[in-house]
Short mmCIF file of C-alpha atoms and ligand atoms in Angstrom, two decimals:
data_model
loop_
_atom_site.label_atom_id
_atom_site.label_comp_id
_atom_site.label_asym_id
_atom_site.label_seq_id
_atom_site.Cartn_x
_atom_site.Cartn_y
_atom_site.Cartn_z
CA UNK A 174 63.34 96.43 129.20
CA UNK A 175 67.00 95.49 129.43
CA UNK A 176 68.44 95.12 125.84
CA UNK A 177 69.76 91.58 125.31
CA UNK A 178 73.75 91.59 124.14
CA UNK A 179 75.39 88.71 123.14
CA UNK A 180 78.72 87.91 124.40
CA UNK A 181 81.00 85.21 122.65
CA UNK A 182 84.77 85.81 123.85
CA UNK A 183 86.37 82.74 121.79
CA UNK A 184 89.80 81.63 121.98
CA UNK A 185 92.91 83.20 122.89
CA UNK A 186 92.62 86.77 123.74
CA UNK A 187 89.11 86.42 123.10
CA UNK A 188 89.18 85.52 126.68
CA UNK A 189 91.03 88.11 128.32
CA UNK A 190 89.57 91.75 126.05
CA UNK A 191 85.97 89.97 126.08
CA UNK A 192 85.69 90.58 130.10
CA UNK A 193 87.47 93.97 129.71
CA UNK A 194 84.99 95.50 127.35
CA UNK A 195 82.25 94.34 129.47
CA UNK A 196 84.11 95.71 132.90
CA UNK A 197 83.89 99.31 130.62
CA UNK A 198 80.04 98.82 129.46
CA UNK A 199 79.09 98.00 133.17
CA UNK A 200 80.17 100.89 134.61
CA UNK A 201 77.81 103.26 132.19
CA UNK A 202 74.11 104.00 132.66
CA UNK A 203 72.48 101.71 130.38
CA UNK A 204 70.69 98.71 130.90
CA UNK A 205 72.28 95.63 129.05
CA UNK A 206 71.72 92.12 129.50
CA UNK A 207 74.71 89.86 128.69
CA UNK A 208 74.25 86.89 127.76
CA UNK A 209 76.96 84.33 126.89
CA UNK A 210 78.05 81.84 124.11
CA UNK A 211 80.19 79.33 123.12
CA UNK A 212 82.28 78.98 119.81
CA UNK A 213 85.95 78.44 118.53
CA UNK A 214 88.41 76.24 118.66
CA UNK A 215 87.91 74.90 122.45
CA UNK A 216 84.71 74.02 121.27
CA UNK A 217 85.09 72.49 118.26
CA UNK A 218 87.26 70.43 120.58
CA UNK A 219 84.60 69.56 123.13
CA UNK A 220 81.54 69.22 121.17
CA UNK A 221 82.50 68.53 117.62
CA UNK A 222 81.44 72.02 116.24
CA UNK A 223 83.26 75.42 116.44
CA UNK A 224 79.91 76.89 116.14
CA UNK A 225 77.26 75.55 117.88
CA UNK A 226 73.18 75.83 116.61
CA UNK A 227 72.61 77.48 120.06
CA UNK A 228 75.29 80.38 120.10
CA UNK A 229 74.17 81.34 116.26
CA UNK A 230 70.26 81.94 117.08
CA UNK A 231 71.96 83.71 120.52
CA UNK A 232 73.39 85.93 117.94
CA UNK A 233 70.65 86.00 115.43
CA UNK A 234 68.40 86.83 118.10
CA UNK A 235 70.29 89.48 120.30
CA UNK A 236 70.04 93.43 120.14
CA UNK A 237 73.95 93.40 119.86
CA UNK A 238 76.45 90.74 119.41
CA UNK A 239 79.48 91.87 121.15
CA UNK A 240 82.66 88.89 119.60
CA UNK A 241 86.06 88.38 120.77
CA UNK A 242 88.41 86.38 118.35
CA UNK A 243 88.55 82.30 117.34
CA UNK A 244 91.58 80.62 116.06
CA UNK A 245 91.94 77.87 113.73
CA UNK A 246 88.25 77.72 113.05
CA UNK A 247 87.58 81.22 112.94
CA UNK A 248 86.14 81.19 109.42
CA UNK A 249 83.87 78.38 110.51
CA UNK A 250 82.79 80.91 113.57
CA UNK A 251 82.79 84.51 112.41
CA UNK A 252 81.79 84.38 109.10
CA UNK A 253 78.69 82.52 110.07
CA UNK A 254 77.97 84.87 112.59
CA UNK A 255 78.40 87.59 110.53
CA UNK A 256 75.25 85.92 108.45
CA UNK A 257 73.31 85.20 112.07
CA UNK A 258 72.91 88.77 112.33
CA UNK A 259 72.34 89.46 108.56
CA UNK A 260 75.59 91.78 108.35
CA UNK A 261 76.10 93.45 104.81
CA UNK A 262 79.24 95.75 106.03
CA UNK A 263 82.22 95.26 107.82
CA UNK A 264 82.92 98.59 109.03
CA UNK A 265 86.41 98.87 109.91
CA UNK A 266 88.11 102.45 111.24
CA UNK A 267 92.00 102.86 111.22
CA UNK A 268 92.86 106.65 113.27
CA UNK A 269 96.58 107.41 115.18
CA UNK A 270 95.88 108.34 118.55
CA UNK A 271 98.26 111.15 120.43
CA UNK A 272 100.64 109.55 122.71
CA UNK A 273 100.38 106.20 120.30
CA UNK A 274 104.08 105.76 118.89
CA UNK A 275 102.29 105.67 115.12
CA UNK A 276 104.24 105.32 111.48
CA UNK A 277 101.74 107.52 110.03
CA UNK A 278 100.50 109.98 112.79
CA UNK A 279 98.09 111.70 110.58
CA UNK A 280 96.10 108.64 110.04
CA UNK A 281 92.39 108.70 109.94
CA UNK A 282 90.86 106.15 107.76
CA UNK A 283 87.62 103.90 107.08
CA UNK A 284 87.49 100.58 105.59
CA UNK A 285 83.87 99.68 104.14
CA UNK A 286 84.08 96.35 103.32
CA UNK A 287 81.84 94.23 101.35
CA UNK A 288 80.93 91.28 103.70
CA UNK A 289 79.20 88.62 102.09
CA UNK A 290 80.51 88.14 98.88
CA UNK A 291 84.19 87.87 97.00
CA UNK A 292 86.45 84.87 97.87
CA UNK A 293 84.93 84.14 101.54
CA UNK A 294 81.63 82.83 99.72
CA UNK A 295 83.43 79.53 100.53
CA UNK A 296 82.85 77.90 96.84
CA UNK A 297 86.37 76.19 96.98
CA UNK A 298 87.07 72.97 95.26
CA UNK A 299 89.44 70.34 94.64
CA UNK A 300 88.62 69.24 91.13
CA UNK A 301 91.59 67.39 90.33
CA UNK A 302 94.69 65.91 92.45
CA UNK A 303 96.47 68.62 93.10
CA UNK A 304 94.13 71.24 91.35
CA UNK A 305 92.11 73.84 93.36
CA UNK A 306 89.53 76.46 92.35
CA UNK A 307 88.11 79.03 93.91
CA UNK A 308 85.25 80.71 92.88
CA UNK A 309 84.63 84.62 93.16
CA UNK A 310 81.15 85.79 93.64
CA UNK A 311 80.31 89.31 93.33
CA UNK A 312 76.58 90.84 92.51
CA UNK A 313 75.32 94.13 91.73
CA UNK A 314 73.23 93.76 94.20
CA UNK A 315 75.86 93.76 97.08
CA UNK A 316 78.18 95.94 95.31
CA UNK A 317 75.65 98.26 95.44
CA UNK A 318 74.64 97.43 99.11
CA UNK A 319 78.33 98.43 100.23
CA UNK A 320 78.27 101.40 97.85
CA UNK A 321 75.54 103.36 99.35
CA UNK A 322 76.47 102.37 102.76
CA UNK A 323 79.64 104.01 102.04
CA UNK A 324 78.55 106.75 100.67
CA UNK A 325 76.02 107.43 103.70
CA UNK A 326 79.09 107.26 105.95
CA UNK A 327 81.24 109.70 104.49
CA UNK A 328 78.51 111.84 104.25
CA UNK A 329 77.60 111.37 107.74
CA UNK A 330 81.20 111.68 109.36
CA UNK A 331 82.35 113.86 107.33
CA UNK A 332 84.92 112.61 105.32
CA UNK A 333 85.44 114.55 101.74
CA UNK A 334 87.66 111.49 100.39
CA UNK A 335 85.73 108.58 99.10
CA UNK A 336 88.15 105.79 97.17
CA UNK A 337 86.88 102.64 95.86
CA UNK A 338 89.35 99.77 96.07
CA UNK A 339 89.73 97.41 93.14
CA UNK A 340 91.49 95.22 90.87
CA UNK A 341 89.42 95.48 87.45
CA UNK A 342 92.31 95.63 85.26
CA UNK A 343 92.84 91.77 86.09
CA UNK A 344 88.76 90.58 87.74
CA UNK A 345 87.90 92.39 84.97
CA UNK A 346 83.98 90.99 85.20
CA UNK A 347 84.02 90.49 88.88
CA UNK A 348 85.71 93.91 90.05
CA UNK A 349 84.54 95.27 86.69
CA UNK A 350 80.49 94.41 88.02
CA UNK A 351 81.90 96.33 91.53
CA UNK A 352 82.95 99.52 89.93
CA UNK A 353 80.05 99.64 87.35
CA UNK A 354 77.78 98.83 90.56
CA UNK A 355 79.79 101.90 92.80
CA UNK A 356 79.00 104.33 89.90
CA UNK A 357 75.92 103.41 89.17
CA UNK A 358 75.30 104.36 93.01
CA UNK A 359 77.68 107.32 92.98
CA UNK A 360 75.53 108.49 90.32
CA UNK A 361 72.45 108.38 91.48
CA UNK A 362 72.95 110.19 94.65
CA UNK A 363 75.71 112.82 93.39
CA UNK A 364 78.51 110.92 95.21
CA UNK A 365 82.26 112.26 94.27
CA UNK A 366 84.79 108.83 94.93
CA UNK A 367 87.90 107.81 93.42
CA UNK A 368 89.10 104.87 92.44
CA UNK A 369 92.24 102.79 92.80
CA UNK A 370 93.87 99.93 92.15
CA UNK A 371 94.34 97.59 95.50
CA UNK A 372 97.84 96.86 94.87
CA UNK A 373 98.82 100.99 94.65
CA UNK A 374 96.59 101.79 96.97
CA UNK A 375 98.39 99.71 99.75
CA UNK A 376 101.56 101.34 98.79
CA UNK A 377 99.57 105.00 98.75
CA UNK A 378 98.01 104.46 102.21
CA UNK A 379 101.34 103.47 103.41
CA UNK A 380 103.01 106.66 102.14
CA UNK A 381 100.21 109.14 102.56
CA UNK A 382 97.18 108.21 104.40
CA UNK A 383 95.93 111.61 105.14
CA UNK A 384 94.82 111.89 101.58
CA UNK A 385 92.70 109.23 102.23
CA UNK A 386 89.05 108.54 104.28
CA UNK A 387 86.34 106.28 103.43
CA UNK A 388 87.59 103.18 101.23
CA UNK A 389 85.09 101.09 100.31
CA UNK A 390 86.11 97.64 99.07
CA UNK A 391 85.44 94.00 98.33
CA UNK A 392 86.00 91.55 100.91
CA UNK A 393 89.55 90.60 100.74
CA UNK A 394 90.79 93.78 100.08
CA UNK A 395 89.03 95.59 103.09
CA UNK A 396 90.29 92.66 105.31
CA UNK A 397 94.22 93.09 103.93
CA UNK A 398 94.18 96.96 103.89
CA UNK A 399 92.61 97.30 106.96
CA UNK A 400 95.03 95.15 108.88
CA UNK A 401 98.05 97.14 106.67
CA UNK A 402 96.32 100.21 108.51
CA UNK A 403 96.40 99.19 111.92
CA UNK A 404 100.25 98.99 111.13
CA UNK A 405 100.63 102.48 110.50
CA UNK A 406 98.76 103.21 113.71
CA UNK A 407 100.85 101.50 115.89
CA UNK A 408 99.18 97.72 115.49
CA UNK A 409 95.97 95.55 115.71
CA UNK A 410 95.32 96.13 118.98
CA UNK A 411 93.74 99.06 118.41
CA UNK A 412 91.27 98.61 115.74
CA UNK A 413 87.67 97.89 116.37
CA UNK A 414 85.15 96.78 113.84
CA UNK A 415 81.41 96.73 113.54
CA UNK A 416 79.72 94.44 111.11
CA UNK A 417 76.41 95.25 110.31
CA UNK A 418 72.91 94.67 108.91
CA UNK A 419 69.74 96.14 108.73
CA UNK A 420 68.39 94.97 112.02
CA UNK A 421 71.40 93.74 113.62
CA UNK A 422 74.68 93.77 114.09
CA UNK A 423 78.23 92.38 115.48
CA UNK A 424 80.98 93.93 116.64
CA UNK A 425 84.83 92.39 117.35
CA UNK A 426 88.28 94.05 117.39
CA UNK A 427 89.58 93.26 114.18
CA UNK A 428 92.62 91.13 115.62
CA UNK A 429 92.38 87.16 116.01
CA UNK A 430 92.92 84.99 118.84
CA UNK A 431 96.77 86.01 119.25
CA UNK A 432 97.95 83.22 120.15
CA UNK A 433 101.67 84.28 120.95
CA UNK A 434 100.25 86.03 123.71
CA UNK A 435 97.49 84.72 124.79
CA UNK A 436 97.36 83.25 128.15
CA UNK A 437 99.49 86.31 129.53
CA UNK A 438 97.32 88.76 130.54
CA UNK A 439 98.88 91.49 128.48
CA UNK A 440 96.62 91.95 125.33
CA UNK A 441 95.57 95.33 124.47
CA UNK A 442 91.89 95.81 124.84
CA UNK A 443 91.44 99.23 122.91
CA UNK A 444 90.42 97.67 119.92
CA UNK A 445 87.78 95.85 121.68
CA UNK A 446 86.58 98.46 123.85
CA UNK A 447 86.24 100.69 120.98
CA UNK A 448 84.49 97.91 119.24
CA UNK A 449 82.31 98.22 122.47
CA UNK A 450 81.36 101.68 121.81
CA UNK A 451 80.69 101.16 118.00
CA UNK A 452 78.11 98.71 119.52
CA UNK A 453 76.66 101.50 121.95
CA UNK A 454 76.54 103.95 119.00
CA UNK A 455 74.23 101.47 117.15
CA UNK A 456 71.99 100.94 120.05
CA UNK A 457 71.61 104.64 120.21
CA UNK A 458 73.69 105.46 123.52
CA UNK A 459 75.76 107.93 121.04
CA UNK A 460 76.78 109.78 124.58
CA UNK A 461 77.67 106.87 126.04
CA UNK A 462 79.82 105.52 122.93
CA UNK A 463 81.92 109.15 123.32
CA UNK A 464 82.70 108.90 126.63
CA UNK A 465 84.37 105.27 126.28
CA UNK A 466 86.14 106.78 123.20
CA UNK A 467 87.44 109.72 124.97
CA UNK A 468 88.49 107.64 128.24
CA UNK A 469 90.18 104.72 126.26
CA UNK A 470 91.60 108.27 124.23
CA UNK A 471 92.73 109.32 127.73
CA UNK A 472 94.51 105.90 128.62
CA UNK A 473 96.46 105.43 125.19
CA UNK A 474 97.60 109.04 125.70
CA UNK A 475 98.58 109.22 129.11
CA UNK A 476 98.90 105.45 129.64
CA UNK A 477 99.01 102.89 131.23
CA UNK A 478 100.05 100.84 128.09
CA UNK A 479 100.54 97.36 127.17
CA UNK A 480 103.24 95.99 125.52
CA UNK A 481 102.74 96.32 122.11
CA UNK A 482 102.08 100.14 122.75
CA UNK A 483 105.73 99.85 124.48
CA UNK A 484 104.45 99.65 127.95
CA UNK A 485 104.56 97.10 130.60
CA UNK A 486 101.03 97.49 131.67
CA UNK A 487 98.56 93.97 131.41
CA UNK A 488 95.51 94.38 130.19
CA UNK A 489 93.56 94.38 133.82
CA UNK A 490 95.78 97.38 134.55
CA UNK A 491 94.95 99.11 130.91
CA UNK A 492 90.91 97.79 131.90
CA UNK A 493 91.36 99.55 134.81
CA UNK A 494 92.44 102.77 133.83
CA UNK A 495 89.84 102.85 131.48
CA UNK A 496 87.15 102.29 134.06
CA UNK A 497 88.72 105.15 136.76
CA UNK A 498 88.43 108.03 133.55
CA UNK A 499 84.87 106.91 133.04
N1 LIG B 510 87.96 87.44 113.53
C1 LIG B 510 88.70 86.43 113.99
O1 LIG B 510 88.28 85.66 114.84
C2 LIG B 510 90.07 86.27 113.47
C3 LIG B 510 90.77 85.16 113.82
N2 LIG B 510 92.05 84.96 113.40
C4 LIG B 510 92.74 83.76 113.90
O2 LIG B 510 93.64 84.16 114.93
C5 LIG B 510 94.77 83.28 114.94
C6 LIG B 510 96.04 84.10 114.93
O3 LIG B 510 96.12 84.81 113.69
P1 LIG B 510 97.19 85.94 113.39
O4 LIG B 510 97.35 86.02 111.93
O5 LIG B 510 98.38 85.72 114.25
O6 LIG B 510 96.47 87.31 113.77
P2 LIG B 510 96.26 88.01 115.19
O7 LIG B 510 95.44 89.22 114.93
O8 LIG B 510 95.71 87.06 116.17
O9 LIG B 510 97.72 88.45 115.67
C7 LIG B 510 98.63 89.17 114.82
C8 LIG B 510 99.68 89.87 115.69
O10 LIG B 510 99.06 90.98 116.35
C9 LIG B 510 99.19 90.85 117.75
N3 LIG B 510 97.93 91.28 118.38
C10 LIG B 510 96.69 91.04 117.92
N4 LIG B 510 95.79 91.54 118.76
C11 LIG B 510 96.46 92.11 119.78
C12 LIG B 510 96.07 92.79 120.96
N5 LIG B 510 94.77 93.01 121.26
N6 LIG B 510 97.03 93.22 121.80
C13 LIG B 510 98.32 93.04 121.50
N7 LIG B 510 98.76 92.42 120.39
C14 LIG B 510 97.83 91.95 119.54
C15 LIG B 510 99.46 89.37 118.03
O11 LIG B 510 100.12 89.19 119.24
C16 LIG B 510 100.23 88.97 116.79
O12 LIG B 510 101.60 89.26 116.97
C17 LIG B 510 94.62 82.37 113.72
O13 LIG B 510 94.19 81.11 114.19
C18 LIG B 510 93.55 83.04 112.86
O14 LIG B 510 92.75 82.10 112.17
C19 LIG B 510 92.70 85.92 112.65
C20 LIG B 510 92.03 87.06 112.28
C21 LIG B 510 90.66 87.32 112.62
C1 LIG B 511 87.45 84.37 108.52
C2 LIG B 511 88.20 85.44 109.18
C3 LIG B 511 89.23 84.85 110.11
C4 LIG B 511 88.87 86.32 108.19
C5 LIG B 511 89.23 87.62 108.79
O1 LIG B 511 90.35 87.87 109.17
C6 LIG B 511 88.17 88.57 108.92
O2 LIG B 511 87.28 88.58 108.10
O3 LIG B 511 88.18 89.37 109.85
#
């Protein structure tokens, strides 16, 4: 039986890498059934929610959820989306590709970021005229969650480095709960990691990513780093993301809804296309998933590019020359 994926594009680019990644996954052997939904900011516009009842249980109820980007009301959109399909990690990998023009060429990184808990639990308050809080959950049991998850993934992709990001020296409970949860996990199952403060570590990563690999962080901190990351590898259009849970999961380039560009046909659909074969690797088309990798590999070696690879290509013509090396 066909497996059911669910397709929300969004707004802005959404639009235009959405129908790209699906152009790629319909020209493989497997037997998908896409089904579409609505959400973002167009929507909020026509029907009074960004998010509508119908797209979530879509999403909840799919094999896959395959997401493009929203804008303005994309923390009314994703983040509930990540909960539709009960997603504990936001799974976020940062590599230089040969023929990329890349800062750091010897890039090859992970973000495993909490995503749940921290500052996007969305406990923010006004309690006074002009006075805001905001409050800062983080458990053991997530910490923990992320911790063994990250763990598991070096392990299984091989990466020596493990470095757990933090800033317990100021969230002294709050990060302090994170680390004590990380070690409690790192010692239980033998686990070698470092740690490092968030604020040196984005200078470190900057200057010497190759000493890096898995980083396994809180929420905001995997969200900031990883986005410093795809600037060392030559920009956001290139990173892919998979957010997962135990039976589900949701994957979406880690870009937004670009709106300087969008509506000219030239974003870069790597990021999404990868993010395409992260989803094929969870379904279990692991074959599949490397081919994709290898021809969108191909494309940003060889080109055609788009322009914020310094090319002139749009991305139909990128789409396209991904399709041809598959
Ligand atoms: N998951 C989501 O839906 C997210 C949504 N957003 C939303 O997106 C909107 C724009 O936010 P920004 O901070 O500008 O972030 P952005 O990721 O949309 O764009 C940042 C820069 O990267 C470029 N860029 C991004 N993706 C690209 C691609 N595939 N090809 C070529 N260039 C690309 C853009 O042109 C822009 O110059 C906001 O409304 C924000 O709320 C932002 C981040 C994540
Ligand atoms: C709510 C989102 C727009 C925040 C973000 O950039 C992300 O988590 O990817």
């Amino acid at each position: 039986m066909a497996e059911t994926i669910a397709v929300i594009p969004g707004d802005g680019i959404g639009q235009e890498v959405i129908p790209a990644a699906i152009d790629v996954l319909e020209t493989l052997d497997v037997d998908f059934e896409f089904v579409e939904g609505e959400a973002g900011d167009d929507v909020l516009d026509s029907r009074g929610e960004a998010l509508p009842e119908a797209t979530y249980e879509l999403a909840a109820g799919a094999d896959a959820t395959l997401f493009g980007a929203a804008g303005e009301t994309a923390a009314d959109v994703i983040l509930p989306l990540r909960e539709a399909v009960g997603s504990f990690a936001n799974i976020r990998p940062a590599r230089a590709y040969p023929g990329v023009d890349s800062l750091q060429p010897e890039t090859d990184l992970v973000f495993v970021r909490e995503n749940t808990e921290g500052v996007y639990s969305g406990i923010e308050h006004e309690i006074a005229d002009g006075v805001t809080t905001l409050t800062r959950v983080i458990t053991d049991e997530a910490s923990r969650k992320i911790a063994e998850y990250g763990f598991e993934y070096a392990e299984a992709n091989g990466y020596d480095d493990v470095t757990v990001a933090h800033k317990a020296n100021v969230m002294r409970t709050t990060d302090g709960q994170f680390l004590e949860s990380v070690e409690s996990v790192a010692e239980a199952g033998g686990h070698g990691y470092d740690e490092a403060l968030m604020d040196a570590l984005a200078m470190h990563l900057l200057l010497r990513p190759e000493e890096y690999g898995v980083v396994i962080c809180p929420n905001l901190a995997g969200d900031v780093l990883s986005d410093l990351a795809a600037g060392l590898v030559g920009g956001l259009g290139l990173l892919p993301s998979a957010n997962v849970g135990e039976d589900n999961a949701l994957f979406e380039p880690v870009h937004g809804s670009a709106p300087d560009i969008a509506g000219e046909g030239i974003a870069n659909p790597a990021a999404t296309v990868f993010s395409a074969a992260m989803l094929l690797e969870h379904l279990g088309y692991g074959g599949a998933a490397d081919r994709v990798r290898g021809a969108v590999e191909a494309v940003l070696e060889g080109g055609p590019r788009t322009p914020d690879l310094g090319g002139e290509a749009s991305t139909d013509e990128v789409t396209a020359a991904i399709v041809d090396r598959l």
